[in-house]
mmCIF file of C-alpha atoms in Angstrom:
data_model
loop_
_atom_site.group_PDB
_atom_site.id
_atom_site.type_symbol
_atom_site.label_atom_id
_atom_site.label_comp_id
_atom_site.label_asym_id
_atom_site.label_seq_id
_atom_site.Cartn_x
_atom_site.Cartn_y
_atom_site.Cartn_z
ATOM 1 C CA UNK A 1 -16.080 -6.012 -13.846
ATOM 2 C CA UNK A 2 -18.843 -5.717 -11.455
ATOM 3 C CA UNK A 3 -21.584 -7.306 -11.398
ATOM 4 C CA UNK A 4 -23.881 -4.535 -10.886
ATOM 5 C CA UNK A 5 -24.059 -1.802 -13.422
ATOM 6 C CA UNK A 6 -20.593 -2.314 -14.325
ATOM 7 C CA UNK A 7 -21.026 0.574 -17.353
ATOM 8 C CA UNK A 8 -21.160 3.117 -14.583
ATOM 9 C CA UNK A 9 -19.277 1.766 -11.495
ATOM 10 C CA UNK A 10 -16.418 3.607 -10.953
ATOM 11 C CA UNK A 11 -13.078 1.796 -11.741
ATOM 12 C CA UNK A 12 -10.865 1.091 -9.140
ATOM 13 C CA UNK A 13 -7.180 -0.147 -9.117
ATOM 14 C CA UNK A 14 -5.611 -1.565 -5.954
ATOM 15 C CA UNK A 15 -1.787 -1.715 -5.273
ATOM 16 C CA UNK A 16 -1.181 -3.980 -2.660
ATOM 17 C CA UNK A 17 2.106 -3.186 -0.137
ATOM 18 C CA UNK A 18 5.399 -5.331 0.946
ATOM 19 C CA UNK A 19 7.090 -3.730 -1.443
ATOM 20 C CA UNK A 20 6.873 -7.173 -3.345
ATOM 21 C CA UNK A 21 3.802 -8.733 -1.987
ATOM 22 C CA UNK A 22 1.394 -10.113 -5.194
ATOM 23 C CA UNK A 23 -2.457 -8.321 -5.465
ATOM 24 C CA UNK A 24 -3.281 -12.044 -6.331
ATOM 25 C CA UNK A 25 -3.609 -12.596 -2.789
ATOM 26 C CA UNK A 26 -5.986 -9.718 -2.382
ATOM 27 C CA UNK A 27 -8.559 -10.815 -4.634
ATOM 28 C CA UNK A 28 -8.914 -14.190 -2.413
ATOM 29 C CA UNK A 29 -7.734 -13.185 0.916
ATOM 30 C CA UNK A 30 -9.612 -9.688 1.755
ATOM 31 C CA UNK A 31 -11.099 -8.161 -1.732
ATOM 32 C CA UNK A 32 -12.598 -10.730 -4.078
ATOM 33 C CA UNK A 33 -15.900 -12.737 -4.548
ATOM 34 C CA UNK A 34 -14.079 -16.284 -3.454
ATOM 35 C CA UNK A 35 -12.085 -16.920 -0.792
ATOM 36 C CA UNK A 36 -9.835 -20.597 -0.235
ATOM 37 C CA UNK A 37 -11.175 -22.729 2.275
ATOM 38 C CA UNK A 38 -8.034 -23.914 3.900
ATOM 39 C CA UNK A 39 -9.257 -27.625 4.892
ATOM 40 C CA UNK A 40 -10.266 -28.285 0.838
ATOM 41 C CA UNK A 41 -8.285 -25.662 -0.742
ATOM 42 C CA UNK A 42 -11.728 -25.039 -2.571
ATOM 43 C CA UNK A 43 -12.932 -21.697 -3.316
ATOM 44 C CA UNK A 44 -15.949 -20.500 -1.011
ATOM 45 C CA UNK A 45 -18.007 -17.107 -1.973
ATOM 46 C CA UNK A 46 -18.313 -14.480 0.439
ATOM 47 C CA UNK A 47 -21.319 -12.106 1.345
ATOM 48 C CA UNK A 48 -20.037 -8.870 0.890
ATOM 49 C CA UNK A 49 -16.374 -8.539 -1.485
ATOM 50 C CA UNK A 50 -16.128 -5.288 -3.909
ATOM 51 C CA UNK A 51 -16.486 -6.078 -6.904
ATOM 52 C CA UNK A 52 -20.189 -6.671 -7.073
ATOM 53 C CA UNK A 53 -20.581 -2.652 -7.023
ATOM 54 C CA UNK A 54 -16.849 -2.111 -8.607
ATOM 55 C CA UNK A 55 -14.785 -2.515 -11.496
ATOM 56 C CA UNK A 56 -11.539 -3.462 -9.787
ATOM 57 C CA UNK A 57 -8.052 -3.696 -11.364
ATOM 58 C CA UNK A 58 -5.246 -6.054 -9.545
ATOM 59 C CA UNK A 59 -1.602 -5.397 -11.153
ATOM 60 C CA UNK A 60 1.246 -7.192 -9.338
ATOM 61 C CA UNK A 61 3.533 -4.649 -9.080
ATOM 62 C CA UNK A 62 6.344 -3.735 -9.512
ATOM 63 C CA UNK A 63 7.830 -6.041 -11.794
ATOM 64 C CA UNK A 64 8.812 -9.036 -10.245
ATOM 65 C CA UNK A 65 6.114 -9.066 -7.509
ATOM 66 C CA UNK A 66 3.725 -12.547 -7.794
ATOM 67 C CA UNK A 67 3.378 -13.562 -11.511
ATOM 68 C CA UNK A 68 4.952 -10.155 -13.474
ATOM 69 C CA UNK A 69 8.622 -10.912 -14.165
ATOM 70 C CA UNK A 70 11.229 -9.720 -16.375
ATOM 71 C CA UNK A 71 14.192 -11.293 -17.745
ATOM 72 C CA UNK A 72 16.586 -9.291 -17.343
ATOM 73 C CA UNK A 73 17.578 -7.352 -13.833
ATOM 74 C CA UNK A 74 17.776 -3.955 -15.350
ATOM 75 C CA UNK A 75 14.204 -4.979 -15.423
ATOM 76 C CA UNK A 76 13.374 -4.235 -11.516
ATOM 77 C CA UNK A 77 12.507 -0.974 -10.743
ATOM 78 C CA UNK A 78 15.098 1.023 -8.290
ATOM 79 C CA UNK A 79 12.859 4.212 -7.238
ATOM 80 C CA UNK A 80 8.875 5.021 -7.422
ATOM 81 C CA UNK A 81 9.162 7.361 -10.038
ATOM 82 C CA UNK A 82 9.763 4.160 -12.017
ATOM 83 C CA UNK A 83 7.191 2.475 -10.729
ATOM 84 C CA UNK A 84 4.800 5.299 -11.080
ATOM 85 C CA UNK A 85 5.832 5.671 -14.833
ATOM 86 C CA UNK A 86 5.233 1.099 -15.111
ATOM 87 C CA UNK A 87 1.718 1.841 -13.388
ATOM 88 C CA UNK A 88 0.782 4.310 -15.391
ATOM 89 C CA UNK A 89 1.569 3.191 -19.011
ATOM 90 C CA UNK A 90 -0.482 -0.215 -17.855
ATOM 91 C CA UNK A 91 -3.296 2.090 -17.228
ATOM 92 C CA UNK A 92 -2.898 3.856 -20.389
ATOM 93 C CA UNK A 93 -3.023 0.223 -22.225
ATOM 94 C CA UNK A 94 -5.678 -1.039 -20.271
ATOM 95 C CA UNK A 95 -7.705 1.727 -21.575
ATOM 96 C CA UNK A 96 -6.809 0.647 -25.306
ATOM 97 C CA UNK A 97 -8.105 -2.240 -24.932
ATOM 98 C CA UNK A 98 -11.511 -1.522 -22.797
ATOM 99 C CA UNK A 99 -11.878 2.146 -23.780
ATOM 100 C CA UNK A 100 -15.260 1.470 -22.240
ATOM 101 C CA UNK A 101 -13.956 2.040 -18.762
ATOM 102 C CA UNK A 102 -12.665 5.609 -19.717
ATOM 103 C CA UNK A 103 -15.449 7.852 -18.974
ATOM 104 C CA UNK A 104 -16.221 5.822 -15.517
ATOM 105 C CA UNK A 105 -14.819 7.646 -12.308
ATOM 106 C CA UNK A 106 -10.878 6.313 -11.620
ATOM 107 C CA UNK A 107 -9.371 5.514 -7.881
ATOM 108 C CA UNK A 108 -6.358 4.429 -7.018
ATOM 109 C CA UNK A 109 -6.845 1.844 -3.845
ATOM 110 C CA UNK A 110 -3.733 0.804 -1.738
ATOM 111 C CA UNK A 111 -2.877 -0.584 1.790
ATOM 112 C CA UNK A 112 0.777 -0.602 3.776
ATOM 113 C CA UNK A 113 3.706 -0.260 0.981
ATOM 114 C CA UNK A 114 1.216 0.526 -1.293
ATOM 115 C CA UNK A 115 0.392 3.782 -0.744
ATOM 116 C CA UNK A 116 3.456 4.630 -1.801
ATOM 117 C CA UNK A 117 2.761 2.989 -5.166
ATOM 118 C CA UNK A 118 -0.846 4.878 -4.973
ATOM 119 C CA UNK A 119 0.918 8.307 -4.665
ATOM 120 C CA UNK A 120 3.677 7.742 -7.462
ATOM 121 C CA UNK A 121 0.983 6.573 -9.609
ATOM 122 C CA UNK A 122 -1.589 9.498 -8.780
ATOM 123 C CA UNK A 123 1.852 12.091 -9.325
ATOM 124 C CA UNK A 124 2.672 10.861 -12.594
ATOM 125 C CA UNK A 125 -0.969 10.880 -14.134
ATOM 126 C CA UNK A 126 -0.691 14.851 -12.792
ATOM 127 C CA UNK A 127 2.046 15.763 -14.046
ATOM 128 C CA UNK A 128 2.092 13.976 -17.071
ATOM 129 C CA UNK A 129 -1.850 15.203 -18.131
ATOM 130 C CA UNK A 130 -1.394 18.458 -17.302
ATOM 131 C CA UNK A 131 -1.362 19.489 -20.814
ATOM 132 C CA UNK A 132 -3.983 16.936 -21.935
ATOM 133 C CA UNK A 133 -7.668 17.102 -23.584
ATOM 134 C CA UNK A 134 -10.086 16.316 -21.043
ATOM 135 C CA UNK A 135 -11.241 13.479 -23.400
ATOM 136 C CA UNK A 136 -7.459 12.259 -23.438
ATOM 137 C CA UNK A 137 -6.866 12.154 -19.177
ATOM 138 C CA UNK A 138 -6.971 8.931 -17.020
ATOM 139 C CA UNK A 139 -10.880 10.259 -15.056
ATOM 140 C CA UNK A 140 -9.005 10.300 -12.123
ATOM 141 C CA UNK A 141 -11.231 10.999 -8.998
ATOM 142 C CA UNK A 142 -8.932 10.056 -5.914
ATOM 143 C CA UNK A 143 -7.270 8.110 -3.608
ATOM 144 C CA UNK A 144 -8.009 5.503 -0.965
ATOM 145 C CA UNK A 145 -5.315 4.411 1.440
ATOM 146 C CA UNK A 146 -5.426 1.638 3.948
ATOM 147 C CA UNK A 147 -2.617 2.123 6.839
ATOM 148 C CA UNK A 148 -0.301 4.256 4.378
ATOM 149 C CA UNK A 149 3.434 4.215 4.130
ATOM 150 C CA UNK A 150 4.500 7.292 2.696
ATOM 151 C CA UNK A 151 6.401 9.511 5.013
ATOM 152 C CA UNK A 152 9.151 7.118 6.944
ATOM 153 C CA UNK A 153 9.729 9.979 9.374
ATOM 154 C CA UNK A 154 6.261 9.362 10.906
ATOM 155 C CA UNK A 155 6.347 6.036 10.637
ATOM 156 C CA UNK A 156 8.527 4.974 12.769
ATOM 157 C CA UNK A 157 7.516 7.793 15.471
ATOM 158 C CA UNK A 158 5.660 4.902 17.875
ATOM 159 C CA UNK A 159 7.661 4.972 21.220
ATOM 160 C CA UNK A 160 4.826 7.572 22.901
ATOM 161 C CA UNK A 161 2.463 4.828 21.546
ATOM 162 C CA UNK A 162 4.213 1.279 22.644
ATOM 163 C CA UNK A 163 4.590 3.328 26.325
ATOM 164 C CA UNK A 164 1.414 4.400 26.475
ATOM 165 C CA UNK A 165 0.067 0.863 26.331
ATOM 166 C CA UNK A 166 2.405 -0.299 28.478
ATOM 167 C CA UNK A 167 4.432 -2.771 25.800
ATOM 168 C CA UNK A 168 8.271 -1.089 26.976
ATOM 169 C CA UNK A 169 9.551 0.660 30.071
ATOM 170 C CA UNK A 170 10.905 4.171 30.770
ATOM 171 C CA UNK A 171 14.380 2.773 29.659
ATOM 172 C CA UNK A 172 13.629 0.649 26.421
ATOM 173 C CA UNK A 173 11.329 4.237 25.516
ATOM 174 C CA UNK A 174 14.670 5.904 25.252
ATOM 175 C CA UNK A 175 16.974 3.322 23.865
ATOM 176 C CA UNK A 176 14.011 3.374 20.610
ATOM 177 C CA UNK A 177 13.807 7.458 21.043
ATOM 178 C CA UNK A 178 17.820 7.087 20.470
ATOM 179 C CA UNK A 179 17.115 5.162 16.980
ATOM 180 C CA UNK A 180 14.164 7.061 15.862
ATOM 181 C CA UNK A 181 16.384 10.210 16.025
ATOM 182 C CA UNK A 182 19.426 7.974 14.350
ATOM 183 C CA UNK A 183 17.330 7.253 11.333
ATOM 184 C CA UNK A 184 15.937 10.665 10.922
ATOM 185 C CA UNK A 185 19.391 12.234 10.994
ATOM 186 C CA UNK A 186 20.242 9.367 7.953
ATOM 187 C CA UNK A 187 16.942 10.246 6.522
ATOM 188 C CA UNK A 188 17.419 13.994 5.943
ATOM 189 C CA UNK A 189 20.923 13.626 5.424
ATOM 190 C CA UNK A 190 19.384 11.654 1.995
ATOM 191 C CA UNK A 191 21.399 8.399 3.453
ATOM 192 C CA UNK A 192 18.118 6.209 2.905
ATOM 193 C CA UNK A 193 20.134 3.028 2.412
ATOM 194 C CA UNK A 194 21.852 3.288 6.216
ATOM 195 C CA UNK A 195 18.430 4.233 7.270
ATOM 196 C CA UNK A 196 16.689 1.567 6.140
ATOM 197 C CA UNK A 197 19.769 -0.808 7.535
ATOM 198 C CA UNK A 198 19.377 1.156 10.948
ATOM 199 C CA UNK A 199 15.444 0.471 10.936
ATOM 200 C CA UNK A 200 15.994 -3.225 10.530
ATOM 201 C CA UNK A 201 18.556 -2.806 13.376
ATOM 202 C CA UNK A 202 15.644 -0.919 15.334
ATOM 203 C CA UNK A 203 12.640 -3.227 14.995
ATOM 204 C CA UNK A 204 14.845 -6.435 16.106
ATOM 205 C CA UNK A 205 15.355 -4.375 19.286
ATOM 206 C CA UNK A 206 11.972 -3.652 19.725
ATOM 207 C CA UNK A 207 10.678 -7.221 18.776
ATOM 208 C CA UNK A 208 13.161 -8.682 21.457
ATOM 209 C CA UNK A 209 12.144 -6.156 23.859
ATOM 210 C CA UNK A 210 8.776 -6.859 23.660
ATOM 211 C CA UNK A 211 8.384 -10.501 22.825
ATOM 212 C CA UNK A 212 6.243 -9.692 19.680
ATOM 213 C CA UNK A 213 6.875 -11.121 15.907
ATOM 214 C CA UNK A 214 4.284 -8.812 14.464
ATOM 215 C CA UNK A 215 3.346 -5.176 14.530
ATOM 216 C CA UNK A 216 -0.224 -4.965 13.352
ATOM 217 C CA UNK A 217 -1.732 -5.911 15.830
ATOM 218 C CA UNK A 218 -0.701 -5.452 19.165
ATOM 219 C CA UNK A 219 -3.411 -8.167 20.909
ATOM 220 C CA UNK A 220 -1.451 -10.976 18.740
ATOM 221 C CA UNK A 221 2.061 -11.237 19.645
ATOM 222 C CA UNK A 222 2.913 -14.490 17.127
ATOM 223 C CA UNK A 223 3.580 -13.254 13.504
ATOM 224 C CA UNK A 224 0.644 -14.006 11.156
ATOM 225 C CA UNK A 225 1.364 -13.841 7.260
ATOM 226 C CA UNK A 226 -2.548 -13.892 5.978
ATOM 227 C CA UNK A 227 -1.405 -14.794 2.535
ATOM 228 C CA UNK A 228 0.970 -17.803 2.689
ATOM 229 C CA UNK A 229 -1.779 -20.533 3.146
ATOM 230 C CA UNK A 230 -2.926 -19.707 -0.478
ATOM 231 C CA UNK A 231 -0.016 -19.695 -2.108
ATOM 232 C CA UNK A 232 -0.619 -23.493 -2.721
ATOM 233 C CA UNK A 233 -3.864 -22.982 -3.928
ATOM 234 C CA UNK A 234 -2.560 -19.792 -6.406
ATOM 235 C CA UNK A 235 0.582 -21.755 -8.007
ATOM 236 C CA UNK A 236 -1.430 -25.391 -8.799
ATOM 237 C CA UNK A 237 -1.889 -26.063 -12.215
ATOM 238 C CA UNK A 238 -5.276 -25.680 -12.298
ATOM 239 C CA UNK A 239 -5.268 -21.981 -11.206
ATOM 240 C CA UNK A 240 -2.250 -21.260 -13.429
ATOM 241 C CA UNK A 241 -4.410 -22.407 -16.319
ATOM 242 C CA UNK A 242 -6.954 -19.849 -15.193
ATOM 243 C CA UNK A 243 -4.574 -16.935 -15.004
ATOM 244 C CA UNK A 244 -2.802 -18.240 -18.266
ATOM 245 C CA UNK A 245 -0.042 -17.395 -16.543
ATOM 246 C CA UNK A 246 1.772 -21.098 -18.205
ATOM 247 C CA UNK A 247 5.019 -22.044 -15.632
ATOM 248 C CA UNK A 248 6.333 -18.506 -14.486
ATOM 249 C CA UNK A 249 7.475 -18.326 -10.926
ATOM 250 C CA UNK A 250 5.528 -17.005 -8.464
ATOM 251 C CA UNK A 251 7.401 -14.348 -6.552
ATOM 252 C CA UNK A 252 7.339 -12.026 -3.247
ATOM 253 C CA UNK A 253 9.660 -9.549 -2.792
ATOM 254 C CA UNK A 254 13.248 -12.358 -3.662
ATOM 255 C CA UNK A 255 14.347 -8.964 -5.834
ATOM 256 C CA UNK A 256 11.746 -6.606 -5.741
ATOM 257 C CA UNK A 257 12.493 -5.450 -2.205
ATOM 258 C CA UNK A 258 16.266 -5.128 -2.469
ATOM 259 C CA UNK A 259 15.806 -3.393 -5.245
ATOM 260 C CA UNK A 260 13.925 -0.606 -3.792
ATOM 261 C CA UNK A 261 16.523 -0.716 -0.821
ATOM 262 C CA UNK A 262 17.768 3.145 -1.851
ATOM 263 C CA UNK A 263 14.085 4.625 -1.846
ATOM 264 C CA UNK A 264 12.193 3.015 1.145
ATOM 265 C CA UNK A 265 13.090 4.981 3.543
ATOM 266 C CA UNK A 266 12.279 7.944 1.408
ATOM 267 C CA UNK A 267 9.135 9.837 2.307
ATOM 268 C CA UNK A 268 6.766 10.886 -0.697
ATOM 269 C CA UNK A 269 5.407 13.479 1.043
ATOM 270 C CA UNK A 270 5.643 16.171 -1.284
ATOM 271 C CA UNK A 271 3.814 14.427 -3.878
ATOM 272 C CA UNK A 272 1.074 13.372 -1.412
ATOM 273 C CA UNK A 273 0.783 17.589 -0.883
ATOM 274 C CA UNK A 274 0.665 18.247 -4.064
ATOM 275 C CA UNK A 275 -2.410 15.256 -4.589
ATOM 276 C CA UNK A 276 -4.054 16.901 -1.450
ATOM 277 C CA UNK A 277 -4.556 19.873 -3.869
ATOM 278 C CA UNK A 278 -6.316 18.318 -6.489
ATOM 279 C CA UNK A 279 -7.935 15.335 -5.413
ATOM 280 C CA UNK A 280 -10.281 13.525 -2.892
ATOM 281 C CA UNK A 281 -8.214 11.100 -0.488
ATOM 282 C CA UNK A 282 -9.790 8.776 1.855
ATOM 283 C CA UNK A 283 -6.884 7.550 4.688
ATOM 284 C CA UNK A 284 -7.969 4.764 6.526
ATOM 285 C CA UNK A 285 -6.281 2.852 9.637
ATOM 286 C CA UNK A 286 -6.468 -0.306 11.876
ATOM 287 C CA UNK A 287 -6.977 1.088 15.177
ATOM 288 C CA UNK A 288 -4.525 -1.940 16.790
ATOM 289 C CA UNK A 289 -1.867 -1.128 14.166
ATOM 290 C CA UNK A 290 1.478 -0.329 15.680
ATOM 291 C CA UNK A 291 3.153 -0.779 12.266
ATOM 292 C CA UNK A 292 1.503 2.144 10.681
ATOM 293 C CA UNK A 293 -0.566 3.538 13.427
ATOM 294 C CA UNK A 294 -4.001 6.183 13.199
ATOM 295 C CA UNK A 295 -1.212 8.471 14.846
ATOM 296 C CA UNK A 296 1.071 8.508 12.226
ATOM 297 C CA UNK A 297 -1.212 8.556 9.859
ATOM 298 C CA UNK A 298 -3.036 11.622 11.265
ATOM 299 C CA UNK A 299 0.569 13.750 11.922
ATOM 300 C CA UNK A 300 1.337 13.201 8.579
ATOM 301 C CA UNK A 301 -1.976 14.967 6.835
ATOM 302 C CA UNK A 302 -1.971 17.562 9.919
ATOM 303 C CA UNK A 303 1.699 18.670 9.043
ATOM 304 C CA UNK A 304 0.625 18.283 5.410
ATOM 305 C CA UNK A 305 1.061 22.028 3.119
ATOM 306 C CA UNK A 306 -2.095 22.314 1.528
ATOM 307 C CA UNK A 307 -5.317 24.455 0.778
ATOM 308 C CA UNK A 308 -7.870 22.354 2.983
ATOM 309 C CA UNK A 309 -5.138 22.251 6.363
ATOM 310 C CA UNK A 310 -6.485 24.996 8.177
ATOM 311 C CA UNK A 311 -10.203 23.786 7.723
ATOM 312 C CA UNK A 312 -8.952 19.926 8.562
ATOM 313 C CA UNK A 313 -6.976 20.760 11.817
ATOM 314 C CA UNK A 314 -9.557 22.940 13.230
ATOM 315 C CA UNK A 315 -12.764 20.652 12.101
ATOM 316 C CA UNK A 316 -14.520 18.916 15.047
ATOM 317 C CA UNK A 317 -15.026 14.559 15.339
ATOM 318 C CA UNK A 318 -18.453 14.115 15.117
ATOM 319 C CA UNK A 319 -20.688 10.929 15.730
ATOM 320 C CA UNK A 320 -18.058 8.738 17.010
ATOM 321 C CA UNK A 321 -15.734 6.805 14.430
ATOM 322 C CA UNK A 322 -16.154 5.455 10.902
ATOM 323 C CA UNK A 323 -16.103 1.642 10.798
ATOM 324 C CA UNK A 324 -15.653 -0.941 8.059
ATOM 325 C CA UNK A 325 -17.373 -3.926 7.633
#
């Protein structure tokens, strides 16, 4: 809850990415009040974290991702309708048992994979509210997503951009141009699981080309997980007890990803359109991101269908650019 006026804060939920990466590691690694010192594997507080003016939900999700499990592999969700329809009967149970939290304002908060999750989850409460009492809908106000992967198409569009800053030649341009429009063709051909294959095929090229184990950010070359210092600190004993999550294994992505292999590649674009309509979204990017770049980001909301597009692509930047802190 947070810790100032807690009654009124608005309630957020936030659906961390991978697919398969735990929200466990948010709340000490970007979000949360107490972060792990790494030389005493001690928890330090932090100066500014969200929950002292938010109410803030972390689900690991979907099932099998961090501590949620299931024991049986039917259990796994294969497409994000399903994991829309998991997301939203937790929030319909969380709200049995705090029905305190129902009349505060509702966002859905996300980053990478996640928005994905954030859009099936914002879809479902639509369509399945849409004959509802006011007093019976999930108070959903909007959506806030951190370097978004919903439309694969624009996604992988960043050959202009690696060019441009001078990471491949004229030659290696083309080669990546060649599998860009190889994965499209597999894409709209509904062939996500070949497309998905052919993107793993792509980004080894690229890596190799460019000497780089990481694309979000392009100054650092050497891959950098941010979570997996603190995974010794999240399974000890002593942090178990304080989850009361007993002996379950903590997992990211060992079935959750393959899983999902048929529906990664595919883009929820429509459903974002049809949020557009209805709802305030925030989109939000790391300017040295080449894994989900500001330019993807911003072709997918320009070639968006919806009622605000004409006022959006003809609106003017003003005062420079939004930073967060």
């Amino acid at each position: 809850p947070a810790e100032i006026n807690s009654a009124e804060a608005p309630l957020l939920l936030w659906l961390q990415g991978g697919p398969g990466v735990s929200g466990v590691y948010t709340v000490f690694d970007q979000l949360g009040p107490y972060y792990i010192d790494q030389n005493d594997q001690q928890l330090k507080k932090r100066e500014i974290y969200w929950s002292k003016i938010y109410n803030i939900i972390y689900i690991d999700n979907p099932i099998g991702t961090g501590f949620s499990f299931t024991e049986n592999d039917n259990g796994y969700s294969t497409t994000e309708r399903q994991i829309g329809e998991n997301l939203y009967k937790a929030m319909k149970q969380f709200y049995q048992l705090f029905p305190q939290f129902k009349k505060n304002d509702f966002y859905i908060v996300a980053q990478s994979y996640g928005g994905k999750f954030s859009v099936a989850l914002g879809y479902v409460i639509n369509e399945m509210e849409k004959n509802f009492n006011e007093n019976e809908k999930i108070n959903l106000k909007g959506l806030a997503i951190g370097s978004g992967f919903i439309d694969p198409i624009t996604v992988i569009e960043r050959s202009d951009m690696l060019y441009q800053i001078g990471l491949i030649d004229t030659n290696f341009k083309e080669e990546l141009e060649s599998y860009i429009n190889q994965i499209k063709s597999l894409i709209n051909q509904n062939n996500y699981t070949e497309a998905l294959q052919r993107n793993g095929v792509m980004r080894n090229a690229l890596f190799d080309a460019i000497g780089f184990e990481n694309l979000f950010n392009f100054l650092q070359a050497k891959f950098y997980y941010p979570f997996g210092d603190n995974d010794k600190f999240i399974t000890s004993t002593r942090t178990r007890c304080k989850l009361h999550v007993g002996n379950i294994s903590f997992n990211t992505s060992e079935k959750v990803f393959p899983s999902l292999s048929n529906e990664i590649m595919l883009s929820l674009k429509p459903w974002f359109e049809i949020l557009l309509n209805k709802y305030r979204i925030l989109m939000f990017n790391g300017q040295l991101d080449l894994e989900i770049s500001y330019r993807s980001i911003i072709t997918l909301i320009r070639s968006s269908n919806w009622n605000g597009s004409d006022l959006y692509n003809k609106a003017k930047r003003e005062n420079g650019m939004w930073t967060m802190n």
